[in-house]
């Protein structure tokens, strides 16, 4: 683990789960929208993302299942917020991979072999 992070490195399965949850542009847009404020109502998300409400609800479900987004009922509505730890752990894990990987020569120089 790099010194720059106090977060635990993710297992390969958890890293893949979070990456998969973030693998759709609409989900990235939702996370970015939520990251700009401490919390956001469902109505704000539905009006801020140009997709059908049912589609946005499905994207929110995927993000909640991955632990990236937290939902709290408030009256008859839901309020959403970003859960920072999974994103910080993802960043730390990817940083660890990037900084521990040696530079690669061009494939032509390597003749297709891994060194």
Coordinates of N, CA, C and O in Angstrom, one line a residue:
X1 N 0.8 -1.2 0.0 CA 0.0 0.0 0.0 C 0.9 1.2 0.0 O 1.9 1.3 0.7
X2 N 0.5 2.3 -0.7 CA 1.3 3.5 -0.8 C 1.1 4.3 0.5 O 0.1 4.2 1.2
X3 N 2.1 5.1 0.8 CA 2.1 5.9 2.0 C 1.1 7.0 1.9 O 0.6 7.5 2.9
X4 N 0.7 7.4 0.7 CA -0.2 8.5 0.5 C -1.6 8.2 0.9 O -2.5 9.0 0.9
X5 N -2.0 6.9 1.2 CA -3.3 6.5 1.5 C -3.4 5.8 2.8 O -2.5 5.0 3.1
X6 N -4.4 6.0 3.6 CA -4.7 5.3 4.8 C -5.8 4.3 4.5 O -6.2 3.6 5.5
X7 N -6.3 4.2 3.3 CA -7.4 3.2 3.0 C -6.8 1.9 2.6 O -5.7 1.7 2.1
X8 N -7.6 0.9 3.0 CA -7.2 -0.5 2.7 C -7.3 -0.7 1.2 O -8.2 -0.3 0.5
X9 N -6.3 -1.5 0.7 CA -6.4 -1.8 -0.7 C -7.6 -2.9 -0.9 O -7.8 -3.7 -0.1
X10 N -8.3 -2.7 -2.0 CA -9.4 -3.6 -2.3 C -9.0 -4.9 -2.8 O -8.0 -5.0 -3.5
X11 N -9.8 -5.9 -2.5 CA -9.6 -7.2 -3.1 C -9.9 -7.1 -4.6 O -10.6 -6.1 -5.0
X12 N -9.5 -8.0 -5.4 CA -9.8 -8.0 -6.8 C -11.3 -8.0 -7.1 O -11.8 -7.3 -7.9
X13 N -12.0 -8.8 -6.3 CA -13.5 -8.9 -6.5 C -14.2 -7.5 -6.1 O -15.0 -7.1 -6.9
X14 N -13.7 -6.9 -5.0 CA -14.4 -5.6 -4.6 C -14.0 -4.5 -5.6 O -14.8 -3.7 -6.0
X15 N -12.7 -4.5 -6.1 CA -12.3 -3.6 -7.0 C -13.1 -3.7 -8.3 O -13.6 -2.7 -8.9
X16 N -13.4 -4.9 -8.8 CA -14.2 -5.1 -10.0 C -15.6 -4.7 -9.7 O -16.2 -4.2 -10.6
X17 N -16.1 -5.0 -8.5 CA -17.5 -4.6 -8.2 C -17.7 -3.1 -8.3 O -18.7 -2.6 -8.9
X18 N -16.8 -2.3 -7.7 CA -16.9 -0.9 -7.8 C -16.7 -0.4 -9.2 O -17.5 0.5 -9.7
X19 N -15.7 -0.9 -9.9 CA -15.4 -0.5 -11.2 C -16.6 -0.7 -12.1 O -17.0 0.1 -13.0
X20 N -17.3 -1.9 -12.0 CA -18.4 -2.3 -12.8 C -19.6 -1.3 -12.5 O -20.3 -0.8 -13.4
X21 N -19.8 -0.9 -11.2 CA -20.9 0.0 -10.9 C -20.6 1.4 -11.5 O -21.6 2.1 -11.8
X22 N -19.4 1.7 -11.7 CA -19.0 3.0 -12.2 C -18.9 3.0 -13.8 O -18.5 4.0 -14.4
X23 N -19.2 1.8 -14.4 CA -18.8 1.6 -15.8 C -19.9 2.2 -16.8 O -19.8 1.9 -18.0
X24 N -20.8 3.0 -16.3 CA -21.8 3.5 -17.2 C -21.8 5.1 -17.1 O -21.7 5.6 -16.0
X25 N -21.8 5.8 -18.2 CA -21.7 7.2 -18.1 C -22.8 7.9 -17.3 O -22.5 8.9 -16.6
X26 N -24.0 7.3 -17.3 CA -25.0 7.9 -16.4 C -24.7 7.7 -15.0 O -25.0 8.6 -14.1
X27 N -24.1 6.6 -14.6 CA -23.7 6.4 -13.2 C -22.6 7.4 -12.8 O -22.6 7.9 -11.6
X28 N -21.7 7.7 -13.7 CA -20.7 8.7 -13.4 C -21.3 10.0 -13.2 O -21.0 10.8 -12.3
X29 N -22.3 10.4 -14.1 CA -23.0 11.6 -14.0 C -23.7 11.8 -12.6 O -23.7 12.8 -12.0
X30 N -24.3 10.7 -12.2 CA -25.0 10.7 -10.9 C -24.0 10.9 -9.8 O -24.3 11.7 -8.9
X31 N -22.9 10.2 -9.8 CA -21.9 10.3 -8.7 C -21.4 11.7 -8.7 O -21.2 12.3 -7.6
X32 N -21.1 12.2 -9.9 CA -20.5 13.6 -9.9 C -21.6 14.6 -9.4 O -21.2 15.5 -8.7
X33 N -22.8 14.4 -9.7 CA -23.9 15.3 -9.2 C -23.9 15.3 -7.7 O -24.0 16.3 -7.0
X34 N -23.9 14.1 -7.2 CA -24.0 13.9 -5.7 C -22.7 14.4 -5.0 O -22.8 14.9 -3.9
X35 N -21.6 14.3 -5.7 CA -20.3 14.7 -5.1 C -20.2 16.2 -4.9 O -19.5 16.7 -4.1
X36 N -21.0 16.9 -5.7 CA -21.0 18.4 -5.7 C -21.8 19.0 -4.5 O -21.7 20.2 -4.2
X37 N -22.5 18.1 -3.7 CA -23.3 18.6 -2.6 C -23.3 17.5 -1.5 O -23.0 16.4 -1.8
X38 N -23.7 17.9 -0.4 CA -23.7 16.9 0.7 C -24.8 15.9 0.6 O -24.7 14.7 1.0
X39 N -26.0 16.3 0.0 CA -27.0 15.3 -0.3 C -27.9 15.9 -1.4 O -27.8 17.1 -1.7
X40 N -28.7 15.0 -2.0 CA -29.5 15.4 -3.2 C -30.8 14.6 -3.2 O -30.7 13.4 -3.0
X41 N -31.9 15.2 -3.4 CA -33.2 14.5 -3.4 C -33.3 13.7 -4.7 O -32.7 14.1 -5.7
X42 N -34.1 12.7 -4.7 CA -34.3 11.9 -5.9 C -34.9 12.8 -7.0 O -34.5 12.7 -8.2
X43 N -35.8 13.7 -6.7 CA -36.4 14.6 -7.7 C -35.3 15.5 -8.4 O -35.4 15.7 -9.6
X44 N -34.3 15.9 -7.6 CA -33.2 16.7 -8.2 C -32.4 15.9 -9.2 O -32.0 16.4 -10.2
X45 N -32.1 14.6 -8.8 CA -31.4 13.7 -9.7 C -32.2 13.5 -10.9 O -31.7 13.6 -12.1
X46 N -33.5 13.2 -10.8 CA -34.3 12.9 -11.9 C -34.4 14.1 -12.9 O -34.5 13.9 -14.1
X47 N -34.4 15.3 -12.3 CA -34.5 16.5 -13.2 C -33.1 16.9 -13.8 O -33.1 17.6 -14.8
X48 N -32.1 16.4 -13.1 CA -30.7 16.8 -13.6 C -30.1 15.8 -14.6 O -29.1 16.2 -15.2
X49 N -30.6 14.6 -14.7 CA -30.1 13.6 -15.6 C -31.1 13.4 -16.7 O -32.3 13.0 -16.4
X50 N -30.8 13.6 -18.0 CA -31.7 13.4 -19.1 C -32.1 12.0 -19.5 O -31.9 11.6 -20.6
X51 N -32.6 11.2 -18.5 CA -33.0 9.9 -18.7 C -34.3 9.6 -18.1 O -34.7 10.4 -17.2
X52 N -35.0 8.6 -18.4 CA -36.3 8.2 -17.8 C -36.0 7.9 -16.3 O -35.0 7.4 -15.9
X53 N -37.1 8.3 -15.5 CA -37.0 8.1 -14.1 C -36.7 6.6 -13.7 O -35.8 6.3 -12.8
X54 N -37.3 5.7 -14.4 CA -37.0 4.3 -14.2 C -35.6 3.9 -14.5 O -35.0 3.1 -13.7
X55 N -35.0 4.5 -15.5 CA -33.6 4.2 -15.8 C -32.7 4.8 -14.8 O -31.7 4.1 -14.3
X56 N -32.9 6.0 -14.3 CA -32.1 6.6 -13.2 C -32.3 5.7 -12.0 O -31.3 5.5 -11.3
X57 N -33.5 5.3 -11.7 CA -33.7 4.5 -10.5 C -32.8 3.2 -10.5 O -32.3 2.8 -9.5
X58 N -32.8 2.6 -11.7 CA -32.0 1.4 -11.9 C -30.5 1.7 -11.7 O -29.7 0.9 -11.0
X59 N -30.0 2.8 -12.2 CA -28.6 3.2 -12.0 C -28.3 3.5 -10.5 O -27.3 3.1 -10.0
X60 N -29.3 4.1 -9.8 CA -29.1 4.4 -8.4 C -29.1 3.0 -7.6 O -28.3 2.9 -6.7
X61 N -29.9 2.1 -8.0 CA -29.9 0.8 -7.4 C -28.5 0.1 -7.5 O -27.9 -0.4 -6.5
X62 N -27.9 0.2 -8.7 CA -26.6 -0.4 -8.9 C -25.5 0.3 -8.0 O -24.7 -0.4 -7.4
X63 N -25.6 1.6 -8.0 CA -24.6 2.4 -7.2 C -24.8 2.1 -5.7 O -23.8 2.0 -4.9
X64 N -26.1 1.9 -5.2 CA -26.3 1.6 -3.8 C -25.8 0.2 -3.5 O -25.2 0.0 -2.4
X65 N -26.1 -0.8 -4.4 CA -25.6 -2.1 -4.1 C -24.1 -2.2 -4.0 O -23.6 -3.0 -3.2
X66 N -23.4 -1.4 -4.7 CA -21.9 -1.4 -4.7 C -21.4 -0.5 -3.5 O -20.2 -0.5 -3.2
X67 N -22.3 0.1 -2.8 CA -22.0 0.9 -1.6 C -21.4 2.3 -1.9 O -20.9 3.0 -1.1
X68 N -21.6 2.7 -3.2 CA -21.1 4.0 -3.6 C -22.0 5.1 -3.3 O -21.6 6.3 -3.0
X69 N -23.3 4.8 -3.2 CA -24.3 5.8 -2.9 C -25.2 5.3 -1.8 O -25.4 4.1 -1.7
X70 N -25.5 6.2 -0.9 CA -26.4 5.9 0.3 C -27.7 6.6 0.1 O -27.7 7.8 -0.3
X71 N -28.8 6.0 0.4 CA -30.1 6.6 0.3 C -30.8 6.6 1.7 O -30.7 5.6 2.4
X72 N -31.4 7.7 2.0 CA -32.2 7.9 3.2 C -33.6 8.3 2.9 O -33.7 9.3 2.2
X73 N -34.6 7.6 3.4 CA -35.9 8.1 3.2 C -36.2 9.4 4.1 O -35.8 9.4 5.3
X74 N -36.8 10.4 3.5 CA -37.2 11.6 4.1 C -38.6 11.9 3.7 O -38.9 12.3 2.6
X75 N -39.5 11.6 4.6 CA -40.9 11.8 4.3 C -41.3 10.7 3.2 O -41.0 9.6 3.3
X76 N -41.8 11.2 2.1 CA -42.2 10.3 1.0 C -41.1 10.3 -0.1 O -41.3 9.7 -1.1
X77 N -40.0 11.0 0.1 CA -38.9 11.1 -0.8 C -37.7 10.3 -0.3 O -37.6 9.9 0.8
X78 N -36.7 10.2 -1.2 CA -35.4 9.7 -0.9 C -34.4 10.8 -1.1 O -34.4 11.6 -2.0
X79 N -33.4 10.8 -0.2 CA -32.3 11.7 -0.3 C -31.0 10.8 -0.4 O -30.8 9.8 0.3
X80 N -30.2 11.2 -1.4 CA -29.0 10.4 -1.8 C -27.8 11.2 -1.5 O -27.7 12.4 -1.5
X81 N -26.7 10.4 -1.1 CA -25.4 11.0 -1.0 C -24.3 10.0 -1.4 O -24.6 8.8 -1.4
X82 N -23.1 10.5 -1.7 CA -22.0 9.7 -2.0 C -21.4 9.1 -0.8 O -21.2 9.8 0.2
X83 N -21.1 7.8 -0.8 CA -20.3 7.2 0.3 C -18.8 7.3 -0.1 O -18.4 6.7 -1.1
X84 N -18.1 8.1 0.6 CA -16.7 8.4 0.1 C -15.8 7.2 0.2 O -14.9 7.0 -0.7
X85 N -15.9 6.4 1.2 CA -14.9 5.3 1.4 C -14.7 4.4 0.2 O -13.5 4.2 -0.1
X86 N -15.7 3.9 -0.4 CA -15.4 3.0 -1.6 C -14.7 3.7 -2.7 O -13.8 3.1 -3.3
X87 N -15.0 5.0 -2.9 CA -14.3 5.8 -4.0 C -12.8 6.0 -3.6 O -11.9 5.9 -4.4
X88 N -12.6 6.3 -2.3 CA -11.2 6.6 -1.8 C -10.4 5.3 -1.9 O -9.3 5.3 -2.3
X89 N -11.1 4.1 -1.5 CA -10.4 2.9 -1.6 C -10.1 2.5 -3.0 O -9.1 1.9 -3.3
X90 N -11.0 2.8 -3.9 CA -10.8 2.5 -5.4 C -9.6 3.3 -5.9 O -8.7 2.8 -6.5
X91 N -9.6 4.6 -5.5 CA -8.5 5.5 -5.9 C -7.2 5.0 -5.4 O -6.1 4.9 -6.1
X92 N -7.1 4.6 -4.1 CA -5.9 4.1 -3.5 C -5.5 2.8 -4.1 O -4.3 2.6 -4.4
X93 N -6.4 1.9 -4.4 CA -6.0 0.6 -5.1 C -5.5 0.8 -6.5 O -4.5 0.2 -6.9
X94 N -6.2 1.7 -7.2 CA -5.7 2.0 -8.6 C -4.3 2.7 -8.6 O -3.4 2.4 -9.4
X95 N -4.2 3.6 -7.6 CA -2.9 4.3 -7.5 C -1.8 3.3 -7.1 O -0.7 3.4 -7.7
X96 N -2.1 2.3 -6.3 CA -1.1 1.3 -5.9 C -0.7 0.5 -7.1 O 0.5 0.2 -7.4
X97 N -1.7 0.1 -8.0 CA -1.4 -0.6 -9.2 C -0.5 0.2 -10.1 O 0.5 -0.3 -10.6
X98 N -0.9 1.5 -10.3 CA -0.2 2.4 -11.2 C 1.2 2.6 -10.8 O 2.2 2.6 -11.6
X99 N 1.4 2.8 -9.5 CA 2.8 3.1 -9.0 C 3.7 1.9 -8.8 O 4.9 2.0 -8.7
X100 N 3.1 0.7 -8.7 CA 3.9 -0.5 -8.6 C 4.2 -1.2 -9.9 O 4.8 -2.2 -9.9
X101 N 3.6 -0.7 -11.0 CA 3.8 -1.3 -12.3 C 5.0 -0.7 -13.0 O 5.1 0.5 -13.1
X102 N 5.9 -1.6 -13.3 CA 7.1 -1.1 -14.1 C 6.7 -0.6 -15.5 O 5.7 -1.0 -16.0
X103 N 7.5 0.3 -16.0 CA 7.3 0.8 -17.4 C 7.3 -0.4 -18.3 O 8.1 -1.3 -18.2
X104 N 6.6 -0.3 -19.3 CA 6.5 -1.4 -20.3 C 7.1 -0.9 -21.6 O 6.9 0.2 -22.1
X105 N 8.0 -1.7 -22.2 CA 8.5 -1.4 -23.5 C 7.4 -1.6 -24.6 O 6.5 -2.3 -24.3
X106 N 7.6 -1.2 -25.7 CA 6.6 -1.4 -26.8 C 6.5 -2.8 -27.1 O 7.4 -3.6 -26.9
X107 N 5.3 -3.3 -27.5 CA 5.0 -4.7 -27.8 C 6.0 -5.2 -28.8 O 6.4 -6.4 -28.8
X108 N 6.4 -4.4 -29.8 CA 7.3 -4.8 -30.8 C 8.7 -5.2 -30.2 O 9.3 -6.2 -30.6
X109 N 9.1 -4.4 -29.2 CA 10.4 -4.7 -28.6 C 10.3 -5.9 -27.7 O 11.3 -6.7 -27.5
X110 N 9.1 -6.2 -27.2 CA 9.0 -7.3 -26.2 C 8.7 -8.6 -27.0 O 8.8 -9.7 -26.4
X111 N 8.4 -8.5 -28.3 CA 8.0 -9.7 -29.1 C 6.9 -10.5 -28.4 O 6.9 -11.8 -28.5
X112 N 5.9 -9.8 -27.8 CA 4.8 -10.5 -27.3 C 5.0 -11.3 -26.0 O 4.2 -12.0 -25.5
X113 N 6.2 -11.1 -25.4 CA 6.5 -11.8 -24.1 C 6.4 -10.9 -22.9 O 6.5 -9.7 -23.0
X114 N 6.0 -11.4 -21.8 CA 5.9 -10.7 -20.6 C 7.1 -10.8 -19.8 O 7.6 -11.9 -19.6
X115 N 7.7 -9.7 -19.3 CA 8.9 -9.8 -18.5 C 8.7 -9.2 -17.1 O 8.1 -8.3 -16.9

